[in-house]
JSON list of C-alpha atoms in Angstrom, two decimals:
[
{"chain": "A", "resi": 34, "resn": "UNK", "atom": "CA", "xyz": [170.94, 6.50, -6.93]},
{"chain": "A", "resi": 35, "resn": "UNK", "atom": "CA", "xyz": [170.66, 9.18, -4.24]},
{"chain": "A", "resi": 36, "resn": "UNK", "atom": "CA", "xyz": [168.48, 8.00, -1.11]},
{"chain": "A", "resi": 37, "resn": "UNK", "atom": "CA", "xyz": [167.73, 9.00, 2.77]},
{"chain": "A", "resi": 38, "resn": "UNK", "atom": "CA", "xyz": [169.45, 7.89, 5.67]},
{"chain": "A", "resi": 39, "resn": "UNK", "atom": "CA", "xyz": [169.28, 8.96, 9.72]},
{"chain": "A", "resi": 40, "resn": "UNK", "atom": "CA", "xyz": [170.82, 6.23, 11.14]},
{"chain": "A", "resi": 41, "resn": "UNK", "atom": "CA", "xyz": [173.66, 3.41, 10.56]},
{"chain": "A", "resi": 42, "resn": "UNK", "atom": "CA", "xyz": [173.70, 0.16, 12.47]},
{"chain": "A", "resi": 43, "resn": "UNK", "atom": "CA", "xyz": [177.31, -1.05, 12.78]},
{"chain": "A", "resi": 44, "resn": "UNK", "atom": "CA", "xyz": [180.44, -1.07, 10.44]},
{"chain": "A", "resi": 45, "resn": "UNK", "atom": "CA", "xyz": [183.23, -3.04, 9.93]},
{"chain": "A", "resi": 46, "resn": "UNK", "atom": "CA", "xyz": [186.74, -3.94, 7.73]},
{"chain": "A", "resi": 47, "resn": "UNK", "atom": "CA", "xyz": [186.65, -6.79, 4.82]},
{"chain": "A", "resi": 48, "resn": "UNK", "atom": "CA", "xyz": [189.91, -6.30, 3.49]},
{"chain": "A", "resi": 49, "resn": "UNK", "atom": "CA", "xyz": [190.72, -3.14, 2.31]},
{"chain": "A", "resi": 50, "resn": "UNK", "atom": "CA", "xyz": [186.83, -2.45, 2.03]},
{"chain": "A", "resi": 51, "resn": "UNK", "atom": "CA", "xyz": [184.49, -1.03, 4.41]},
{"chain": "A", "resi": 52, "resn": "UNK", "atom": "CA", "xyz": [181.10, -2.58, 4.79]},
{"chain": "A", "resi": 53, "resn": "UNK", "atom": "CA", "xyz": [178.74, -0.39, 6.03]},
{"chain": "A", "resi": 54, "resn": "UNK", "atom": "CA", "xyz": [174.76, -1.51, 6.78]},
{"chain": "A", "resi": 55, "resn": "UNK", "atom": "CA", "xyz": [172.47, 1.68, 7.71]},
{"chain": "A", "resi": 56, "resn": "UNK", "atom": "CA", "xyz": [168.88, 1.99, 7.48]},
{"chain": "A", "resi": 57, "resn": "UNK", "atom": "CA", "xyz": [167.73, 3.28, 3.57]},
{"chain": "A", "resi": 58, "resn": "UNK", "atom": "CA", "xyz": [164.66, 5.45, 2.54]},
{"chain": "A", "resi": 59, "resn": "UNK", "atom": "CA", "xyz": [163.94, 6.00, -0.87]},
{"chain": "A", "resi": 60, "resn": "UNK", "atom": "CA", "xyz": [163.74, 9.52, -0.35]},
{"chain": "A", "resi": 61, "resn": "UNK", "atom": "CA", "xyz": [163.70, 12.31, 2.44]},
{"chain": "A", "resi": 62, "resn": "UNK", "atom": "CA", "xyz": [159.70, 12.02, 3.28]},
{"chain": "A", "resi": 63, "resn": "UNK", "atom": "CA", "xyz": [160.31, 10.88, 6.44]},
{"chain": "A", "resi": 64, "resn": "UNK", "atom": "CA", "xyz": [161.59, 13.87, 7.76]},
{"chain": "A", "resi": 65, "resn": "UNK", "atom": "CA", "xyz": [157.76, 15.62, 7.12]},
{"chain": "A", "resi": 66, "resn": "UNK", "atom": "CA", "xyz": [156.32, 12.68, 8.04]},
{"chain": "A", "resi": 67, "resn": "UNK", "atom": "CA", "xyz": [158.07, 12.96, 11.43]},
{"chain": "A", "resi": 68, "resn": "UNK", "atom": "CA", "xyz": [156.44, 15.98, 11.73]},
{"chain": "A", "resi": 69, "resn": "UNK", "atom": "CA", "xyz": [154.74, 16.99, 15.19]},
{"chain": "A", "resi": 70, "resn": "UNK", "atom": "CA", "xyz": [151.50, 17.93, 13.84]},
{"chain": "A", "resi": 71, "resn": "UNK", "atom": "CA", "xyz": [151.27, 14.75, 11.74]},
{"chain": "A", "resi": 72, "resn": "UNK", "atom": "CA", "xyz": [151.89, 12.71, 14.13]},
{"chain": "A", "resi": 73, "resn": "UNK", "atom": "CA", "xyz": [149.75, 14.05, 16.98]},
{"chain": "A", "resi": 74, "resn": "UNK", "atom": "CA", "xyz": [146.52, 14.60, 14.38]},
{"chain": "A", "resi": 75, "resn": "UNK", "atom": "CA", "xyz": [147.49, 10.94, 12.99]},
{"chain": "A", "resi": 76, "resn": "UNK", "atom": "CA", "xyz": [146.95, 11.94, 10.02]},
{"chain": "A", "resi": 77, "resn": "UNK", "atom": "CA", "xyz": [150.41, 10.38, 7.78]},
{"chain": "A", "resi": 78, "resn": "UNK", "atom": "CA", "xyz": [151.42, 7.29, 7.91]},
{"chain": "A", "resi": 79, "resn": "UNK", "atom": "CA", "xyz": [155.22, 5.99, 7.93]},
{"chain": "A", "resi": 80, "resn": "UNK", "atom": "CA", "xyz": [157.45, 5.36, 4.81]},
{"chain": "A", "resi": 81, "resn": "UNK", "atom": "CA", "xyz": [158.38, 1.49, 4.98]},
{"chain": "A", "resi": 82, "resn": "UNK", "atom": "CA", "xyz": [162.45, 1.87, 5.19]},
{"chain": "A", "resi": 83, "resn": "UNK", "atom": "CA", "xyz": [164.99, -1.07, 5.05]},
{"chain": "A", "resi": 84, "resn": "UNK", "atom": "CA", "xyz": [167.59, -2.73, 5.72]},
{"chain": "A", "resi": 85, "resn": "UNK", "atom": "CA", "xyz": [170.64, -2.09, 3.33]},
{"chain": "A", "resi": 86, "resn": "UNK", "atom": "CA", "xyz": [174.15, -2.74, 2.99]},
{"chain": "A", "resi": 87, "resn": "UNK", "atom": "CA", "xyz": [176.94, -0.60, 0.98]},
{"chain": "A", "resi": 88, "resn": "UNK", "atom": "CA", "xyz": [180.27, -0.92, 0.38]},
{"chain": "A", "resi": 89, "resn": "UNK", "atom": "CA", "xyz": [183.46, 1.02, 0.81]},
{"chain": "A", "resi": 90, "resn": "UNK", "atom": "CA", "xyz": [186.04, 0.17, -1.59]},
{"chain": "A", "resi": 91, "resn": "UNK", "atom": "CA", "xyz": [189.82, 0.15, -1.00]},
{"chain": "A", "resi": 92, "resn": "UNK", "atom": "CA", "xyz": [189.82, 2.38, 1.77]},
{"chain": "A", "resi": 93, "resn": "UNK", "atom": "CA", "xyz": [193.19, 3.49, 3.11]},
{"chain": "A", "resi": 94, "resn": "UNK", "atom": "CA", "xyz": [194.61, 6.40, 5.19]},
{"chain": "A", "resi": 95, "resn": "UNK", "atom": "CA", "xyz": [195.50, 8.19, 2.31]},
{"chain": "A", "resi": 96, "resn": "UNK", "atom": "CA", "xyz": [192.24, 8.06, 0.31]},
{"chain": "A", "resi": 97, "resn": "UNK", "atom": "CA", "xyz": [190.75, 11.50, -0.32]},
{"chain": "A", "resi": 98, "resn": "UNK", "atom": "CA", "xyz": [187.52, 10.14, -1.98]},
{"chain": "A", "resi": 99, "resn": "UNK", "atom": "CA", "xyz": [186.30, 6.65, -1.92]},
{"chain": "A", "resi": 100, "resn": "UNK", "atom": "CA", "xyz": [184.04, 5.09, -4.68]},
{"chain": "A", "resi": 101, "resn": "UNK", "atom": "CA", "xyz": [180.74, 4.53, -2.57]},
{"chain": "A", "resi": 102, "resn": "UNK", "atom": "CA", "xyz": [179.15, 1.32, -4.08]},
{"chain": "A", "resi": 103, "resn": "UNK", "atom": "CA", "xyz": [176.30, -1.07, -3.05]},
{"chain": "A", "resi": 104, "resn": "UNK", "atom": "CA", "xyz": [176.87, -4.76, -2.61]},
{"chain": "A", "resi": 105, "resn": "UNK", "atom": "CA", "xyz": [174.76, -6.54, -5.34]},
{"chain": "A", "resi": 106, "resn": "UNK", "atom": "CA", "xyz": [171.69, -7.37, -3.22]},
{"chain": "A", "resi": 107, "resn": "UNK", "atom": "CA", "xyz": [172.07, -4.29, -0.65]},
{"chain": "A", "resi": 108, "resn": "UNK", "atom": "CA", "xyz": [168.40, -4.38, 0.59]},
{"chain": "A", "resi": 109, "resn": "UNK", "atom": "CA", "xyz": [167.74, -7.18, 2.67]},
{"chain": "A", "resi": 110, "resn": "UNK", "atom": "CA", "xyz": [164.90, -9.77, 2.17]},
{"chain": "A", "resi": 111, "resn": "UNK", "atom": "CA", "xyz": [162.93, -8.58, 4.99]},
{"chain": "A", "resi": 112, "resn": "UNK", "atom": "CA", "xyz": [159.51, -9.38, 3.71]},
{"chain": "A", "resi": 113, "resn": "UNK", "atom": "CA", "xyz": [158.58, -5.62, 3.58]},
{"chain": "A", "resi": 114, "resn": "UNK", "atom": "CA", "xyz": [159.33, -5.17, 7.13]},
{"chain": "A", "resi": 115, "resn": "UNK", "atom": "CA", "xyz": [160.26, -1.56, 7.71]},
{"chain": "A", "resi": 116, "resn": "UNK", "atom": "CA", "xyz": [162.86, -0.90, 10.13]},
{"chain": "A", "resi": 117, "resn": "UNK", "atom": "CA", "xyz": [163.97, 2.42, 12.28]},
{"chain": "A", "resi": 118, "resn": "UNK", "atom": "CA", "xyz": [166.15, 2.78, 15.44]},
{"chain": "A", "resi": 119, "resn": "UNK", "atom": "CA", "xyz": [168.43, 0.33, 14.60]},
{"chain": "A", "resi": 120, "resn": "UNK", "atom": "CA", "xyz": [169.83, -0.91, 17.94]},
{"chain": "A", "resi": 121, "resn": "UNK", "atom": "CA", "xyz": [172.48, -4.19, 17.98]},
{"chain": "A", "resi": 122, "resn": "UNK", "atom": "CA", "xyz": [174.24, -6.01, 20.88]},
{"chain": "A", "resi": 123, "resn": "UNK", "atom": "CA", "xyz": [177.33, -3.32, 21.38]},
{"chain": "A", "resi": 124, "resn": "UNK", "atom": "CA", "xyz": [179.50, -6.34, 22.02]},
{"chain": "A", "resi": 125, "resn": "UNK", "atom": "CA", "xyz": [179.64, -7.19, 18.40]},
{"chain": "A", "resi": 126, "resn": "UNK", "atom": "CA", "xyz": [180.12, -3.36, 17.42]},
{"chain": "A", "resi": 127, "resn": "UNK", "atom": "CA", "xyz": [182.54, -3.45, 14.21]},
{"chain": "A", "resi": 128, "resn": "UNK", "atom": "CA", "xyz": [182.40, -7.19, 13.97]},
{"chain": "A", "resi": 129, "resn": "UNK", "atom": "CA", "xyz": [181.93, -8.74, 10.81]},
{"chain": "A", "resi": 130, "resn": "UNK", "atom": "CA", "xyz": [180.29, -11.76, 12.68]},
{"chain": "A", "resi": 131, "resn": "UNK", "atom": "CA", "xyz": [177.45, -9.69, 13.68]},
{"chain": "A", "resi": 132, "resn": "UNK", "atom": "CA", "xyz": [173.99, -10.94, 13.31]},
{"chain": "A", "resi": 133, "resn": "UNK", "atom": "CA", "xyz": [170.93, -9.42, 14.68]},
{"chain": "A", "resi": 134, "resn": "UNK", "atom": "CA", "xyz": [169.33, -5.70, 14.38]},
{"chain": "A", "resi": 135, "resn": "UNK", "atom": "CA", "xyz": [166.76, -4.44, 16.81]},
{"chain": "A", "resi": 136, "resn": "UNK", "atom": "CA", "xyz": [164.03, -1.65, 15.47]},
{"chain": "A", "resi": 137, "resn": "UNK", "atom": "CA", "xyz": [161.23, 0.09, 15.82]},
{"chain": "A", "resi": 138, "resn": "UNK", "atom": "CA", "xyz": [158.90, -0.85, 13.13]},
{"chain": "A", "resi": 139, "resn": "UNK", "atom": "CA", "xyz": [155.07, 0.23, 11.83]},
{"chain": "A", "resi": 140, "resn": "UNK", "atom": "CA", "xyz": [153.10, -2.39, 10.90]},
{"chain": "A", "resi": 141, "resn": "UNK", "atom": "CA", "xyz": [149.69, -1.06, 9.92]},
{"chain": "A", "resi": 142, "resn": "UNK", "atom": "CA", "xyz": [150.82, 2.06, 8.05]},
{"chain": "A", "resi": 143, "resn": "UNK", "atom": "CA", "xyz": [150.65, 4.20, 11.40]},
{"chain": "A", "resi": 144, "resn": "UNK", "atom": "CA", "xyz": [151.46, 8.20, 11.85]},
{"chain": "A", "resi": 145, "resn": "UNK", "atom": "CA", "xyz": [154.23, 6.39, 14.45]},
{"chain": "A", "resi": 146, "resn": "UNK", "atom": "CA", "xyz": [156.60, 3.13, 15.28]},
{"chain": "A", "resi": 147, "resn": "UNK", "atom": "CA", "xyz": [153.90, 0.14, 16.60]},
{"chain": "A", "resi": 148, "resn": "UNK", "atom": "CA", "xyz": [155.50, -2.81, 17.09]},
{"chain": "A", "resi": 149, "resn": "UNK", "atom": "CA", "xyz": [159.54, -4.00, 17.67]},
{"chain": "A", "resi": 150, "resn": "UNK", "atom": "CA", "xyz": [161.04, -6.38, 14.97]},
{"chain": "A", "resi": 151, "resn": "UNK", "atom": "CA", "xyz": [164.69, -8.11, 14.67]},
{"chain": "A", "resi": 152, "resn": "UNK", "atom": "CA", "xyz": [166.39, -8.39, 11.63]},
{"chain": "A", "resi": 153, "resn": "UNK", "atom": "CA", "xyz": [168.62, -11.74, 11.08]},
{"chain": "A", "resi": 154, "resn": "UNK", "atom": "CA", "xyz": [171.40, -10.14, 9.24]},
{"chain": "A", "resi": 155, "resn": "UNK", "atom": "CA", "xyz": [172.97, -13.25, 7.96]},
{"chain": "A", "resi": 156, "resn": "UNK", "atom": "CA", "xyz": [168.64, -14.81, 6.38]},
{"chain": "A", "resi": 157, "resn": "UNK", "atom": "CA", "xyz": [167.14, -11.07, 6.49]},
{"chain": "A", "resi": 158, "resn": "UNK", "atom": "CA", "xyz": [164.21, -13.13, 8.57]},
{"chain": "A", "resi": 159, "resn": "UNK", "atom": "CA", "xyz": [162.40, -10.79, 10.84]},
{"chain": "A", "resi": 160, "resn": "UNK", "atom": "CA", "xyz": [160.36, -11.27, 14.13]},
{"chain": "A", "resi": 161, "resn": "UNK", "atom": "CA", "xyz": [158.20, -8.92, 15.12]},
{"chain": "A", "resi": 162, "resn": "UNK", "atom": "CA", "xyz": [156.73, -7.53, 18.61]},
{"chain": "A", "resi": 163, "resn": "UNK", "atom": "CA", "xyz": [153.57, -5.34, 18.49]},
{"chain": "A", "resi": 164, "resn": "UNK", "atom": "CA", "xyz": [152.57, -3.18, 20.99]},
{"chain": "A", "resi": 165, "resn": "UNK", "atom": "CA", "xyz": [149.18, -4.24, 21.14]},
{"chain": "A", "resi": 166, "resn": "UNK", "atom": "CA", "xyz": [147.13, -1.70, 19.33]},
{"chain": "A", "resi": 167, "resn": "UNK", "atom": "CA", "xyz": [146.42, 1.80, 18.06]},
{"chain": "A", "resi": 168, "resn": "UNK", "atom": "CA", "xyz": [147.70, 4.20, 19.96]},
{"chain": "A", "resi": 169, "resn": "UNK", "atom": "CA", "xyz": [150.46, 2.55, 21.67]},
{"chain": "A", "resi": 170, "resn": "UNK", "atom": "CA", "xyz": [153.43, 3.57, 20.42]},
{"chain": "A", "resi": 171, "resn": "UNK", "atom": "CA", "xyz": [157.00, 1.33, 21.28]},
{"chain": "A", "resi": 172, "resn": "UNK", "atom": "CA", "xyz": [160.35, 3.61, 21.27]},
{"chain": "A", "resi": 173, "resn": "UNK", "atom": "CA", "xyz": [163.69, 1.99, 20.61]},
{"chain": "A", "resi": 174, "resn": "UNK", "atom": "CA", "xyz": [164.57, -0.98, 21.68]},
{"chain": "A", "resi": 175, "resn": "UNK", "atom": "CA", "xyz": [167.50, -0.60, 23.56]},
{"chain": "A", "resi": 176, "resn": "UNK", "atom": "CA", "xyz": [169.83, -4.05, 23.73]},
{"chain": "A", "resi": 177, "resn": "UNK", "atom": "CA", "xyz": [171.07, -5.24, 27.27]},
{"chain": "A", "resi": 178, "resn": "UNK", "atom": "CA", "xyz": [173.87, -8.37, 27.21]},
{"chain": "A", "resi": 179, "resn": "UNK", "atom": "CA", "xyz": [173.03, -10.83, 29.70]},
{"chain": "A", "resi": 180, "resn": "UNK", "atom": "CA", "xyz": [175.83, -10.97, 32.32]},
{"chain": "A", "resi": 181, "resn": "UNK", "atom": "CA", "xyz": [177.13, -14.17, 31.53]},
{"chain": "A", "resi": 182, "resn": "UNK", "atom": "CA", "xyz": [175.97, -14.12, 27.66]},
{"chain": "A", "resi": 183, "resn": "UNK", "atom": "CA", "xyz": [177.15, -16.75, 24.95]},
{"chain": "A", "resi": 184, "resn": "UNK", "atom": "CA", "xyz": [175.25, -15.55, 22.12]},
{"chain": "A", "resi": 185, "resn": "UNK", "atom": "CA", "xyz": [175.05, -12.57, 20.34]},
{"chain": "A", "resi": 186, "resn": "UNK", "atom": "CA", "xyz": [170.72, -12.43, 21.31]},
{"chain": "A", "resi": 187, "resn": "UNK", "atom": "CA", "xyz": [171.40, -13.80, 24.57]},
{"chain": "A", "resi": 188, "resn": "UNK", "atom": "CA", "xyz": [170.15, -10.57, 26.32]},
{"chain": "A", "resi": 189, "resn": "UNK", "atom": "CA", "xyz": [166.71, -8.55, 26.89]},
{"chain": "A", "resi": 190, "resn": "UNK", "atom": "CA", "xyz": [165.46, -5.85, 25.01]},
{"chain": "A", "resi": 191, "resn": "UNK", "atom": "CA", "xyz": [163.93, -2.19, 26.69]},
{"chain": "A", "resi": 192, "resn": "UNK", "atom": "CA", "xyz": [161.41, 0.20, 25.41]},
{"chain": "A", "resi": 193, "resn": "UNK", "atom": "CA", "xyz": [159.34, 2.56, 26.75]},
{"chain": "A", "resi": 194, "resn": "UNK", "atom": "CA", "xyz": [155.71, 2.21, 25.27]},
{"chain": "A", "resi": 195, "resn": "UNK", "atom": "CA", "xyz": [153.31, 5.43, 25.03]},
{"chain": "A", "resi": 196, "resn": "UNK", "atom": "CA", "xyz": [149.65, 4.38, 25.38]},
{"chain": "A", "resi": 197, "resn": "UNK", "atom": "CA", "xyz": [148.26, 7.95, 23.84]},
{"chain": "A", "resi": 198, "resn": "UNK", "atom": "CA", "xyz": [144.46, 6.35, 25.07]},
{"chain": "A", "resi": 199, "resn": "UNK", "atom": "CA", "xyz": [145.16, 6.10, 28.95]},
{"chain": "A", "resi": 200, "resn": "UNK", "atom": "CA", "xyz": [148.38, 8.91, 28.53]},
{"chain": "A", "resi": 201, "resn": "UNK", "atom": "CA", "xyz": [150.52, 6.51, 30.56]},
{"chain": "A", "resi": 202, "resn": "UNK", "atom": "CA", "xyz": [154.00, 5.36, 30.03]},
{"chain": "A", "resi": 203, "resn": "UNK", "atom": "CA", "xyz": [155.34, 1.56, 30.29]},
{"chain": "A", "resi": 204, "resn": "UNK", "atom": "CA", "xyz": [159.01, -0.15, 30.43]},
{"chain": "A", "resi": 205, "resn": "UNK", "atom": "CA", "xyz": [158.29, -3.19, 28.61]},
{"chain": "A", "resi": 206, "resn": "UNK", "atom": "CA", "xyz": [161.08, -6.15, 28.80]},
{"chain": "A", "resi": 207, "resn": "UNK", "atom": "CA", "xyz": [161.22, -8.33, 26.07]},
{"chain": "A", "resi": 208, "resn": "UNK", "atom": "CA", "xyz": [162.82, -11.87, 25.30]},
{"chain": "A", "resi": 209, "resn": "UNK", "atom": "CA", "xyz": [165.90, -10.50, 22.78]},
{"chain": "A", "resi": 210, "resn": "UNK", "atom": "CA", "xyz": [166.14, -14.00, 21.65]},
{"chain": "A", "resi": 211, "resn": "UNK", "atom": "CA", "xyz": [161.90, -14.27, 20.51]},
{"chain": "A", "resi": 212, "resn": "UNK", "atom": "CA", "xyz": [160.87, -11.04, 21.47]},
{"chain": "A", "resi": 213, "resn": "UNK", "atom": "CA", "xyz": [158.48, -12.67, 24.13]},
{"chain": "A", "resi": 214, "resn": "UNK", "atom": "CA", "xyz": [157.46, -10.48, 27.10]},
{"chain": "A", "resi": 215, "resn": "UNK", "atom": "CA", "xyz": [159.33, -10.48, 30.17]},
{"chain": "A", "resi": 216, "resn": "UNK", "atom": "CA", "xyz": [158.06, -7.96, 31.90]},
{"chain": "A", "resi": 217, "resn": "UNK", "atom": "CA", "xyz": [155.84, -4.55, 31.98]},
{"chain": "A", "resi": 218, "resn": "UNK", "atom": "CA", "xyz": [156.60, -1.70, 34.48]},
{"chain": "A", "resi": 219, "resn": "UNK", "atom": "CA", "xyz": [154.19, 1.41, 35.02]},
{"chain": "A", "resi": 220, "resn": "UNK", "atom": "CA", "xyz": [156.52, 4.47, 34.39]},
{"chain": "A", "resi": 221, "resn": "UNK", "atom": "CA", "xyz": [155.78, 7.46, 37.15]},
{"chain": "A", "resi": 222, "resn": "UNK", "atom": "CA", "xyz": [155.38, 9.64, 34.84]},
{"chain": "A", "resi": 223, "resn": "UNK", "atom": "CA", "xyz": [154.33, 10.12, 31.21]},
{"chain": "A", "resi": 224, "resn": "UNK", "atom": "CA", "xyz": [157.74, 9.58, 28.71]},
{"chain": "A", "resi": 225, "resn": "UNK", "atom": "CA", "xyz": [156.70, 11.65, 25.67]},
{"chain": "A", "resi": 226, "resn": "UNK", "atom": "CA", "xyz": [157.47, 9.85, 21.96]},
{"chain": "A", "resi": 227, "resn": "UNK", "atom": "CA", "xyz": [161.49, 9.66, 21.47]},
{"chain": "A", "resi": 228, "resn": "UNK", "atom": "CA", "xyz": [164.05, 8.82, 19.31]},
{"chain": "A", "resi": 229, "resn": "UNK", "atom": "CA", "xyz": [166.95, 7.52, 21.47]},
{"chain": "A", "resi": 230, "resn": "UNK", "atom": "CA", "xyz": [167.58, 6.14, 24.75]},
{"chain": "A", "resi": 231, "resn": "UNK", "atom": "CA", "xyz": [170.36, 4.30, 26.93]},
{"chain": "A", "resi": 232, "resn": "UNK", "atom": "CA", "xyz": [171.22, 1.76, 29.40]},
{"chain": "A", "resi": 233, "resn": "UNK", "atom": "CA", "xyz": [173.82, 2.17, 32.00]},
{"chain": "A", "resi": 234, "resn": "UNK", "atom": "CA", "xyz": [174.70, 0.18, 34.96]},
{"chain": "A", "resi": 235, "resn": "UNK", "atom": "CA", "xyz": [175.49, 0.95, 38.35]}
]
């Protein structure tokens, strides 16, 4: 069954297979909804996407075309929690022994992303952040290891929040572990609604 997709999450080898978990929507309304004029008259609201898991069959070098299957429960239990830039510890990229997914998430059927949630790959329980309100919009949650980490979630979370009402910008730090908030930083300037961002150190 054909679906929607803008964004993976990680990938990794089983064998001879390929497991891949991405981000599903049903269908391609996103894209509209996504729309600049939508979202600035708040007029739509969000398609709830989820979590989902395919499969990759007997990959090799030599394979031309590979039979592109789901797993037998590919969405996860996520307790209709929809999910959109997917961010995950980079340590753990192509590990199967990855756990946790960090998104951007609307929880009142909003024209944009309110709230943070992370997935538990392994239960599909969620936890969810929310911004505090209409109008406050979160943008991906960006995942930075603690220096001396030990588990995979041992590590803080940063996204820049819009507040549309007083057209300011905040950094907000939060807990990766219960998505509690460590701290909330004024921005200079106003940081427009995003997809994507990065963390780099010095």
């Amino acid at each position: 069954q054909a679906f929607f997709c803008f964004h993976t999450i990680n990938a990794f080898d089983d064998g001879d297979d390929i497991v891949l978990d991405l981000v599903h929507h049903p269908d391609s309304s996103i894209i509209n909804q996504l729309n600049v004029k939508t979202i600035v008259g708040g007029q739509g609201t969000l398609d709830a996407s989820q979590v989902a898991r395919f499969r990759l069959q007997a990959v090799s070098m030599a394979t031309t075309t590979t039979p592109f299957r789901k797993v037998d429960r590919p969405l996860l239990p996520t307790q209709g929690v929809s999910v959109e830039l997917p961010t995950i510890n980079e340590r753990f990229r192509h590990s199967p022994n990855y756990r946790f997914v960090y998104g951007a998430s609307s929880n009142r059927g909003a024209s944009m992303w309110d709230s943070v949630v992370k997935v538990d790959m392994a239960t599909g329980a969620t936890l969810r952040w929310d911004a505090g309100g209409d109008g406050l919009f979160p943008g991906e949650p960006i995942f930075v290891p603690h220096p001396m980490q030990d588990d995979e979630d041992d590590g803080v979370l940063l996204s820049v929040v819009l507040d549309t009402h007083a057209k300011r910008s905040f950094l907000y730090v939060l807990d990766a572990k219960d998505l509690a908030v460590v701290a909330k930083v004024a921005a200079p300037v106003v940081v427009p609604l995003g997809f994507h961002g990065m963390h780099k150190t010095k």
